[in-house]
Amino acid sequence: MPERTTLFNAPYPILIMNNQRHFIAEQLRQLTRLYIQTQKFRIRNSNLWTRRRIDLAMARYDTESNDARQKEMIDSIRTREENITKEIKNLVKLHPWNKWLSGVKGCGPYISGTLIGELDGFVYKPFEKGEKSDKIESEEYQTMSPSEYQKTLKSKFSGYGRSFDKTSNLWHYCGYHVVDGKAAKPKKGQLSDWNKYLKQALYQFAETQVKLSGPYRKLYDNRKVYEVKRNKEISKMHAHKRAMRYIIKKFLSDFRYEGITSKVSM
């Protein structure tokens, strides 16, 4: 498996110097997605072994030796998670947007890294009908520029950073828009026009605000009371979800107007 091209080993130093912040953001995009995949893999394997262990115990099978092997595997995956988190933490500090994000309680390396990576990294667009992607051998990967590497993908490299003319467009891309009067949800067989990684990270941010009494906690409490007063028949869970969406959208609005230190990509 070829080594991932990073900010430090890429073969085009001039290109990196001119677009350094976007290269950092692209590394964060890849690392935060890898972190999510690794975490899911660990949790899935841990749950599978727990169920399997119950079955073996009921059959009076000695699980001690298997427990040791399973623990070793889970520990190795957890170590990988920790290493990825360290990489994310170090890279986030190099990006200008972190100056504002680091000052928001509850906005840790993963959430900051996801925001920076998904919004300020490389932008890819699908190939148009009839447009083909030439296959390139994997051993050539190390000598490719981003524009050349696009040929190996289903989509093509089209620039750096995403632009949003309105805050509502940013909400839409993050998955916090409304479709036919309801919150947007993925539909089977249809390609979503919003980013699932941002939606997940932002919901995690909102949960952190509620649990740790972050700067948006008071806004959450006030909005929840407002939702209940506006609709007496609304359930507590429905009011909670509406309040969560409200503080996420408020955070994104603040991030767009206060957190972006460059006018290039927003």
PDB file of C-alpha atoms in Angstrom:
ATOM      1  CA  MET A   1       0.000   0.000   0.000  1.00  0.00           C
ATOM      2  CA  PRO A   2       1.544   3.346  -1.025  1.00  0.00           C
ATOM      3  CA  GLU A   3       2.415   5.884   1.664  1.00  0.00           C
ATOM      4  CA  ARG A   4      -0.019   8.779   1.970  1.00  0.00           C
ATOM      5  CA  THR A   5       1.363  11.995   0.492  1.00  0.00           C
ATOM      6  CA  THR A   6       1.583  14.561   3.281  1.00  0.00           C
ATOM      7  CA  LEU A   7       2.501  18.204   3.634  1.00  0.00           C
ATOM      8  CA  PHE A   8       6.029  17.110   4.457  1.00  0.00           C
ATOM      9  CA  ASN A   9       6.734  14.512   1.751  1.00  0.00           C
ATOM     10  CA  ALA A  10       4.768  15.817  -1.232  1.00  0.00           C
ATOM     11  CA  PRO A  11       6.860  16.187  -4.424  1.00  0.00           C
ATOM     12  CA  TYR A  12       5.682  19.714  -5.274  1.00  0.00           C
ATOM     13  CA  PRO A  13       7.111  22.145  -2.656  1.00  0.00           C
ATOM     14  CA  ILE A  14       6.297  25.300  -4.633  1.00  0.00           C
ATOM     15  CA  LEU A  15       2.645  24.299  -4.913  1.00  0.00           C
ATOM     16  CA  ILE A  16       2.590  23.603  -1.182  1.00  0.00           C
ATOM     17  CA  MET A  17       4.104  26.988  -0.320  1.00  0.00           C
ATOM     18  CA  ASN A  18       1.469  28.805  -2.363  1.00  0.00           C
ATOM     19  CA  ASN A  19      -1.428  26.814  -0.890  1.00  0.00           C
ATOM     20  CA  GLN A  20      -0.014  25.650   2.426  1.00  0.00           C
ATOM     21  CA  ARG A  21      -3.145  26.214   4.469  1.00  0.00           C
ATOM     22  CA  HIS A  22      -5.233  24.170   2.010  1.00  0.00           C
ATOM     23  CA  PHE A  23      -2.715  21.323   2.083  1.00  0.00           C
ATOM     24  CA  ILE A  24      -2.944  21.346   5.889  1.00  0.00           C
ATOM     25  CA  ALA A  25      -6.748  21.329   5.624  1.00  0.00           C
ATOM     26  CA  GLU A  26      -6.660  18.415   3.180  1.00  0.00           C
ATOM     27  CA  GLN A  27      -4.500  16.401   5.576  1.00  0.00           C
ATOM     28  CA  LEU A  28      -7.036  17.125   8.316  1.00  0.00           C
ATOM     29  CA  ARG A  29      -9.885  15.992   6.079  1.00  0.00           C
ATOM     30  CA  GLN A  30      -8.179  12.653   5.477  1.00  0.00           C
ATOM     31  CA  LEU A  31      -7.158  12.167   9.106  1.00  0.00           C
ATOM     32  CA  THR A  32     -10.556  13.001  10.635  1.00  0.00           C
ATOM     33  CA  ARG A  33     -12.279  10.605   8.245  1.00  0.00           C
ATOM     34  CA  LEU A  34      -9.703   7.931   9.064  1.00  0.00           C
ATOM     35  CA  TYR A  35     -10.296   8.555  12.764  1.00  0.00           C
ATOM     36  CA  ILE A  36     -14.040   7.947  12.366  1.00  0.00           C
ATOM     37  CA  GLN A  37     -13.449   4.728  10.401  1.00  0.00           C
ATOM     38  CA  THR A  38     -10.928   3.448  12.968  1.00  0.00           C
ATOM     39  CA  GLN A  39     -13.237   4.260  15.872  1.00  0.00           C
ATOM     40  CA  LYS A  40     -16.183   2.483  14.231  1.00  0.00           C
ATOM     41  CA  PHE A  41     -13.996  -0.548  13.521  1.00  0.00           C
ATOM     42  CA  ARG A  42     -12.916  -0.765  17.180  1.00  0.00           C
ATOM     43  CA  ILE A  43     -16.448  -0.406  18.535  1.00  0.00           C
ATOM     44  CA  ARG A  44     -17.866  -2.935  16.078  1.00  0.00           C
ATOM     45  CA  ASN A  45     -15.230  -5.544  16.910  1.00  0.00           C
ATOM     46  CA  SER A  46     -15.617  -4.960  20.633  1.00  0.00           C
ATOM     47  CA  ASN A  47     -19.389  -5.431  20.424  1.00  0.00           C
ATOM     48  CA  LEU A  48     -19.070  -8.544  18.272  1.00  0.00           C
ATOM     49  CA  TRP A  49     -16.649 -10.122  20.730  1.00  0.00           C
ATOM     50  CA  THR A  50     -18.917  -9.295  23.690  1.00  0.00           C
ATOM     51  CA  ARG A  51     -21.818 -11.136  22.061  1.00  0.00           C
ATOM     52  CA  ARG A  52     -19.553 -14.000  21.006  1.00  0.00           C
ATOM     53  CA  ARG A  53     -18.142 -14.290  24.509  1.00  0.00           C
ATOM     54  CA  ILE A  54     -21.628 -14.709  25.978  1.00  0.00           C
ATOM     55  CA  ASP A  55     -22.358 -17.538  23.530  1.00  0.00           C
ATOM     56  CA  LEU A  56     -19.059 -19.260  24.372  1.00  0.00           C
ATOM     57  CA  ALA A  57     -19.645 -18.872  28.106  1.00  0.00           C
ATOM     58  CA  MET A  58     -23.079 -20.462  27.789  1.00  0.00           C
ATOM     59  CA  ALA A  59     -21.433 -23.379  25.994  1.00  0.00           C
ATOM     60  CA  ARG A  60     -18.938 -23.613  28.895  1.00  0.00           C
ATOM     61  CA  TYR A  61     -16.038 -22.830  26.575  1.00  0.00           C
ATOM     62  CA  ASP A  62     -12.840 -21.444  28.093  1.00  0.00           C
ATOM     63  CA  THR A  63     -12.619 -17.850  26.798  1.00  0.00           C
ATOM     64  CA  GLU A  64      -9.499 -16.762  28.690  1.00  0.00           C
ATOM     65  CA  SER A  65      -7.014 -17.245  25.830  1.00  0.00           C
ATOM     66  CA  ASN A  66      -9.405 -15.646  23.343  1.00  0.00           C
ATOM     67  CA  ASP A  67      -9.951 -12.722  25.717  1.00  0.00           C
ATOM     68  CA  ALA A  68      -6.209 -12.001  25.708  1.00  0.00           C
ATOM     69  CA  ARG A  69      -6.020 -11.988  21.899  1.00  0.00           C
ATOM     70  CA  GLN A  70      -9.108  -9.831  21.587  1.00  0.00           C
ATOM     71  CA  LYS A  71      -7.813  -7.351  24.168  1.00  0.00           C
ATOM     72  CA  GLU A  72      -4.515  -7.103  22.298  1.00  0.00           C
ATOM     73  CA  MET A  73      -6.318  -6.349  19.034  1.00  0.00           C
ATOM     74  CA  ILE A  74      -8.631  -3.760  20.602  1.00  0.00           C
ATOM     75  CA  ASP A  75      -5.675  -2.095  22.349  1.00  0.00           C
ATOM     76  CA  SER A  76      -3.770  -1.863  19.047  1.00  0.00           C
ATOM     77  CA  ILE A  77      -6.767  -0.203  17.381  1.00  0.00           C
ATOM     78  CA  ARG A  78      -7.141   2.201  20.308  1.00  0.00           C
ATOM     79  CA  THR A  79      -3.448   3.076  20.049  1.00  0.00           C
ATOM     80  CA  ARG A  80      -3.982   3.838  16.358  1.00  0.00           C
ATOM     81  CA  GLU A  81      -6.880   6.137  17.302  1.00  0.00           C
ATOM     82  CA  GLU A  82      -4.682   7.976  19.788  1.00  0.00           C
ATOM     83  CA  ASN A  83      -1.916   8.418  17.208  1.00  0.00           C
ATOM     84  CA  ILE A  84      -4.367   9.818  14.668  1.00  0.00           C
ATOM     85  CA  THR A  85      -5.725  12.220  17.299  1.00  0.00           C
ATOM     86  CA  LYS A  86      -2.185  13.460  17.983  1.00  0.00           C
ATOM     87  CA  GLU A  87      -1.624  14.067  14.260  1.00  0.00           C
ATOM     88  CA  ILE A  88      -4.902  15.987  14.037  1.00  0.00           C
ATOM     89  CA  LYS A  89      -4.054  18.072  17.115  1.00  0.00           C
ATOM     90  CA  ASN A  90      -0.646  19.038  15.721  1.00  0.00           C
ATOM     91  CA  LEU A  91      -1.971  19.939  12.256  1.00  0.00           C
ATOM     92  CA  VAL A  92      -4.932  21.949  13.549  1.00  0.00           C
ATOM     93  CA  LYS A  93      -2.505  24.323  15.286  1.00  0.00           C
ATOM     94  CA  LEU A  94      -0.933  25.179  11.910  1.00  0.00           C
ATOM     95  CA  HIS A  95      -4.176  26.390  10.322  1.00  0.00           C
ATOM     96  CA  PRO A  96      -5.285  30.050  10.756  1.00  0.00           C
ATOM     97  CA  TRP A  97      -8.911  29.153  11.517  1.00  0.00           C
ATOM     98  CA  ASN A  98      -7.812  27.426  14.712  1.00  0.00           C
ATOM     99  CA  LYS A  99      -7.167  30.806  16.332  1.00  0.00           C
ATOM    100  CA  TRP A 100     -10.931  31.259  16.769  1.00  0.00           C
ATOM    101  CA  LEU A 101     -11.933  27.591  17.070  1.00  0.00           C
ATOM    102  CA  SER A 102      -9.480  26.923  19.903  1.00  0.00           C
ATOM    103  CA  GLY A 103     -11.197  29.628  21.957  1.00  0.00           C
ATOM    104  CA  VAL A 104     -14.578  27.870  21.848  1.00  0.00           C
ATOM    105  CA  LYS A 105     -15.045  25.511  24.792  1.00  0.00           C
ATOM    106  CA  GLY A 106     -15.985  22.019  23.580  1.00  0.00           C
ATOM    107  CA  CYS A 107     -14.491  22.479  20.120  1.00  0.00           C
ATOM    108  CA  GLY A 108     -11.677  19.924  20.349  1.00  0.00           C
ATOM    109  CA  PRO A 109      -9.144  18.738  17.741  1.00  0.00           C
ATOM    110  CA  TYR A 110     -11.546  16.340  16.003  1.00  0.00           C
ATOM    111  CA  ILE A 111     -14.342  18.888  15.585  1.00  0.00           C
ATOM    112  CA  SER A 112     -11.955  21.692  14.589  1.00  0.00           C
ATOM    113  CA  GLY A 113     -10.101  19.363  12.236  1.00  0.00           C
ATOM    114  CA  THR A 114     -13.323  18.271  10.556  1.00  0.00           C
ATOM    115  CA  LEU A 115     -14.502  21.857  10.049  1.00  0.00           C
ATOM    116  CA  ILE A 116     -11.153  22.938   8.623  1.00  0.00           C
ATOM    117  CA  GLY A 117     -10.649  19.830   6.524  1.00  0.00           C
ATOM    118  CA  GLU A 118     -14.100  19.589   4.977  1.00  0.00           C
ATOM    119  CA  LEU A 119     -14.450  23.337   4.336  1.00  0.00           C
ATOM    120  CA  ASP A 120     -10.916  24.434   3.432  1.00  0.00           C
ATOM    121  CA  GLY A 121      -9.392  21.297   1.907  1.00  0.00           C
ATOM    122  CA  PHE A 122      -9.322  20.216  -1.725  1.00  0.00           C
ATOM    123  CA  VAL A 123     -12.564  20.436  -3.683  1.00  0.00           C
ATOM    124  CA  TYR A 124     -13.512  17.626  -6.048  1.00  0.00           C
ATOM    125  CA  LYS A 125     -16.280  17.535  -8.619  1.00  0.00           C
ATOM    126  CA  PRO A 126     -17.696  14.468 -10.388  1.00  0.00           C
ATOM    127  CA  PHE A 127     -16.641  13.824 -13.958  1.00  0.00           C
ATOM    128  CA  GLU A 128     -19.168  14.973 -16.522  1.00  0.00           C
ATOM    129  CA  LYS A 129     -21.029  12.472 -18.644  1.00  0.00           C
ATOM    130  CA  GLY A 130     -18.641  10.947 -21.163  1.00  0.00           C
ATOM    131  CA  GLU A 131     -15.557  12.243 -19.354  1.00  0.00           C
ATOM    132  CA  LYS A 132     -13.236   9.384 -18.410  1.00  0.00           C
ATOM    133  CA  SER A 133     -10.630   8.926 -15.701  1.00  0.00           C
ATOM    134  CA  ASP A 134      -7.381   7.349 -16.813  1.00  0.00           C
ATOM    135  CA  LYS A 135      -6.053   4.666 -14.479  1.00  0.00           C
ATOM    136  CA  ILE A 136      -2.595   5.234 -13.021  1.00  0.00           C
ATOM    137  CA  GLU A 137      -0.466   2.544 -11.417  1.00  0.00           C
ATOM    138  CA  SER A 138      -0.254   2.770  -7.627  1.00  0.00           C
ATOM    139  CA  GLU A 139       3.566   2.954  -7.614  1.00  0.00           C
ATOM    140  CA  GLU A 140       3.338   6.282  -9.428  1.00  0.00           C
ATOM    141  CA  TYR A 141       1.310   7.774  -6.565  1.00  0.00           C
ATOM    142  CA  GLN A 142       4.313   9.293  -4.815  1.00  0.00           C
ATOM    143  CA  THR A 143       5.242  11.456  -7.816  1.00  0.00           C
ATOM    144  CA  MET A 144       1.768  12.860  -8.482  1.00  0.00           C
ATOM    145  CA  SER A 145       0.538  16.370  -7.922  1.00  0.00           C
ATOM    146  CA  PRO A 146      -3.080  16.726  -6.668  1.00  0.00           C
ATOM    147  CA  SER A 147      -4.270  17.545 -10.198  1.00  0.00           C
ATOM    148  CA  GLU A 148      -2.634  14.383 -11.551  1.00  0.00           C
ATOM    149  CA  TYR A 149      -3.910  12.190  -8.749  1.00  0.00           C
ATOM    150  CA  GLN A 150      -7.476  13.153  -9.679  1.00  0.00           C
ATOM    151  CA  LYS A 151      -7.216  10.761 -12.626  1.00  0.00           C
ATOM    152  CA  THR A 152      -7.326   7.818 -10.241  1.00  0.00           C
ATOM    153  CA  LEU A 153     -10.509   9.044  -8.587  1.00  0.00           C
ATOM    154  CA  LYS A 154     -14.172   9.009  -9.508  1.00  0.00           C
ATOM    155  CA  SER A 155     -14.155  12.791  -9.190  1.00  0.00           C
ATOM    156  CA  LYS A 156     -11.764  15.473 -10.345  1.00  0.00           C
ATOM    157  CA  PHE A 157      -9.771  18.060  -8.440  1.00  0.00           C
ATOM    158  CA  SER A 158     -11.265  21.509  -9.041  1.00  0.00           C
ATOM    159  CA  GLY A 159      -9.730  23.887  -6.507  1.00  0.00           C
ATOM    160  CA  TYR A 160      -9.024  24.776  -2.887  1.00  0.00           C
ATOM    161  CA  GLY A 161     -11.583  25.632  -0.201  1.00  0.00           C
ATOM    162  CA  ARG A 162     -15.346  26.031  -0.490  1.00  0.00           C
ATOM    163  CA  SER A 163     -17.172  29.329  -0.963  1.00  0.00           C
ATOM    164  CA  PHE A 164     -20.527  30.219   0.610  1.00  0.00           C
ATOM    165  CA  ASP A 165     -22.288  33.423  -0.398  1.00  0.00           C
ATOM    166  CA  LYS A 166     -24.795  33.088   2.434  1.00  0.00           C
ATOM    167  CA  THR A 167     -24.768  31.548   5.881  1.00  0.00           C
ATOM    168  CA  SER A 168     -27.806  29.496   4.853  1.00  0.00           C
ATOM    169  CA  ASN A 169     -25.664  27.888   2.126  1.00  0.00           C
ATOM    170  CA  LEU A 170     -23.146  26.880   4.786  1.00  0.00           C
ATOM    171  CA  TRP A 171     -25.962  25.395   6.873  1.00  0.00           C
ATOM    172  CA  HIS A 172     -27.101  23.473   3.809  1.00  0.00           C
ATOM    173  CA  TYR A 173     -23.668  22.026   3.076  1.00  0.00           C
ATOM    174  CA  CYS A 174     -23.355  20.950   6.707  1.00  0.00           C
ATOM    175  CA  GLY A 175     -26.701  19.145   6.515  1.00  0.00           C
ATOM    176  CA  TYR A 176     -28.662  21.532   8.726  1.00  0.00           C
ATOM    177  CA  HIS A 177     -31.175  22.791   6.185  1.00  0.00           C
ATOM    178  CA  VAL A 178     -34.854  22.045   5.718  1.00  0.00           C
ATOM    179  CA  VAL A 179     -36.439  19.941   2.971  1.00  0.00           C
ATOM    180  CA  ASP A 180     -40.227  20.176   2.610  1.00  0.00           C
ATOM    181  CA  GLY A 181     -40.509  21.618   6.100  1.00  0.00           C
ATOM    182  CA  LYS A 182     -38.450  18.853   7.728  1.00  0.00           C
ATOM    183  CA  ALA A 183     -34.811  18.320   8.674  1.00  0.00           C
ATOM    184  CA  ALA A 184     -32.755  16.918   5.793  1.00  0.00           C
ATOM    185  CA  LYS A 185     -32.141  13.171   5.868  1.00  0.00           C
ATOM    186  CA  PRO A 186     -30.237  10.882   3.483  1.00  0.00           C
ATOM    187  CA  LYS A 187     -32.394   9.013   0.996  1.00  0.00           C
ATOM    188  CA  LYS A 188     -31.593   5.557  -0.264  1.00  0.00           C
ATOM    189  CA  GLY A 189     -30.315   5.592  -3.829  1.00  0.00           C
ATOM    190  CA  GLN A 190     -29.822   9.372  -3.882  1.00  0.00           C
ATOM    191  CA  LEU A 191     -26.571  11.315  -3.557  1.00  0.00           C
ATOM    192  CA  SER A 192     -26.848  13.844  -0.720  1.00  0.00           C
ATOM    193  CA  ASP A 193     -25.889  17.443  -1.474  1.00  0.00           C
ATOM    194  CA  TRP A 194     -24.544  17.927   2.047  1.00  0.00           C
ATOM    195  CA  ASN A 195     -21.539  16.673   3.998  1.00  0.00           C
ATOM    196  CA  LYS A 196     -22.246  13.839   6.440  1.00  0.00           C
ATOM    197  CA  TYR A 197     -18.904  14.246   8.218  1.00  0.00           C
ATOM    198  CA  LEU A 198     -19.643  17.867   9.068  1.00  0.00           C
ATOM    199  CA  LYS A 199     -23.150  17.017  10.215  1.00  0.00           C
ATOM    200  CA  GLN A 200     -21.842  14.328  12.547  1.00  0.00           C
ATOM    201  CA  ALA A 201     -19.044  16.477  13.983  1.00  0.00           C
ATOM    202  CA  LEU A 202     -21.351  19.450  14.547  1.00  0.00           C
ATOM    203  CA  TYR A 203     -23.924  17.323  16.373  1.00  0.00           C
ATOM    204  CA  GLN A 204     -21.121  16.046  18.573  1.00  0.00           C
ATOM    205  CA  PHE A 205     -20.150  19.665  19.213  1.00  0.00           C
ATOM    206  CA  ALA A 206     -23.725  20.471  20.285  1.00  0.00           C
ATOM    207  CA  GLU A 207     -23.783  17.471  22.636  1.00  0.00           C
ATOM    208  CA  THR A 208     -20.546  18.698  24.191  1.00  0.00           C
ATOM    209  CA  GLN A 209     -22.047  22.155  24.720  1.00  0.00           C
ATOM    210  CA  VAL A 210     -24.975  20.666  26.616  1.00  0.00           C
ATOM    211  CA  LYS A 211     -22.922  18.224  28.708  1.00  0.00           C
ATOM    212  CA  LEU A 212     -20.038  20.557  29.567  1.00  0.00           C
ATOM    213  CA  SER A 213     -22.050  23.785  29.804  1.00  0.00           C
ATOM    214  CA  GLY A 214     -20.182  25.412  26.950  1.00  0.00           C
ATOM    215  CA  PRO A 215     -20.758  28.957  25.669  1.00  0.00           C
ATOM    216  CA  TYR A 216     -23.825  27.831  23.685  1.00  0.00           C
ATOM    217  CA  ARG A 217     -25.495  26.010  26.609  1.00  0.00           C
ATOM    218  CA  LYS A 218     -27.537  29.023  27.722  1.00  0.00           C
ATOM    219  CA  LEU A 219     -28.702  29.541  24.153  1.00  0.00           C
ATOM    220  CA  TYR A 220     -29.745  25.884  24.063  1.00  0.00           C
ATOM    221  CA  ASP A 221     -31.732  26.204  27.311  1.00  0.00           C
ATOM    222  CA  ASN A 222     -33.515  29.357  26.144  1.00  0.00           C
ATOM    223  CA  ARG A 223     -34.357  27.830  22.771  1.00  0.00           C
ATOM    224  CA  LYS A 224     -35.713  24.668  24.368  1.00  0.00           C
ATOM    225  CA  VAL A 225     -38.034  26.728  26.586  1.00  0.00           C
ATOM    226  CA  TYR A 226     -39.120  28.754  23.552  1.00  0.00           C
ATOM    227  CA  GLU A 227     -39.961  25.604  21.563  1.00  0.00           C
ATOM    228  CA  VAL A 228     -42.086  24.245  24.411  1.00  0.00           C
ATOM    229  CA  LYS A 229     -43.961  27.538  24.829  1.00  0.00           C
ATOM    230  CA  ARG A 230     -44.550  27.807  21.075  1.00  0.00           C
ATOM    231  CA  ASN A 231     -45.998  24.307  20.849  1.00  0.00           C
ATOM    232  CA  LYS A 232     -47.497  22.864  24.028  1.00  0.00           C
ATOM    233  CA  GLU A 233     -47.845  19.419  22.435  1.00  0.00           C
ATOM    234  CA  ILE A 234     -44.179  19.086  21.475  1.00  0.00           C
ATOM    235  CA  SER A 235     -42.288  16.256  23.178  1.00  0.00           C
ATOM    236  CA  LYS A 236     -39.163  16.871  25.280  1.00  0.00           C
ATOM    237  CA  MET A 237     -37.017  14.981  22.770  1.00  0.00           C
ATOM    238  CA  HIS A 238     -38.379  16.996  19.836  1.00  0.00           C
ATOM    239  CA  ALA A 239     -37.733  20.248  21.706  1.00  0.00           C
ATOM    240  CA  HIS A 240     -34.226  19.010  22.525  1.00  0.00           C
ATOM    241  CA  LYS A 241     -33.442  18.232  18.884  1.00  0.00           C
ATOM    242  CA  ARG A 242     -34.748  21.608  17.705  1.00  0.00           C
ATOM    243  CA  ALA A 243     -32.644  23.395  20.317  1.00  0.00           C
ATOM    244  CA  MET A 244     -29.593  21.360  19.252  1.00  0.00           C
ATOM    245  CA  ARG A 245     -30.097  22.364  15.614  1.00  0.00           C
ATOM    246  CA  TYR A 246     -30.511  25.976  16.675  1.00  0.00           C
ATOM    247  CA  ILE A 247     -27.171  26.197  18.523  1.00  0.00           C
ATOM    248  CA  ILE A 248     -25.396  24.364  15.690  1.00  0.00           C
ATOM    249  CA  LYS A 249     -26.653  26.922  13.190  1.00  0.00           C
ATOM    250  CA  LYS A 250     -25.743  29.751  15.554  1.00  0.00           C
ATOM    251  CA  PHE A 251     -22.236  28.318  15.933  1.00  0.00           C
ATOM    252  CA  LEU A 252     -21.833  28.060  12.144  1.00  0.00           C
ATOM    253  CA  SER A 253     -23.002  31.645  11.758  1.00  0.00           C
ATOM    254  CA  ASP A 254     -20.476  32.815  14.357  1.00  0.00           C
ATOM    255  CA  PHE A 255     -17.781  30.711  12.717  1.00  0.00           C
ATOM    256  CA  ARG A 256     -18.449  32.239   9.305  1.00  0.00           C
ATOM    257  CA  TYR A 257     -18.416  35.853  10.507  1.00  0.00           C
ATOM    258  CA  GLU A 258     -15.849  35.675  13.302  1.00  0.00           C
ATOM    259  CA  GLY A 259     -13.778  32.523  12.901  1.00  0.00           C
ATOM    260  CA  ILE A 260     -12.659  32.777   9.298  1.00  0.00           C
ATOM    261  CA  THR A 261      -9.421  34.733   9.213  1.00  0.00           C
ATOM    262  CA  SER A 262      -9.102  34.675   5.425  1.00  0.00           C
ATOM    263  CA  LYS A 263     -11.518  35.835   2.736  1.00  0.00           C
ATOM    264  CA  VAL A 264     -10.215  33.366   0.185  1.00  0.00           C
ATOM    265  CA  SER A 265     -12.497  30.384   0.707  1.00  0.00           C
ATOM    266  CA  MET A 266     -15.589  31.517   2.577  1.00  0.00           C
TER     267      MET A 266
END
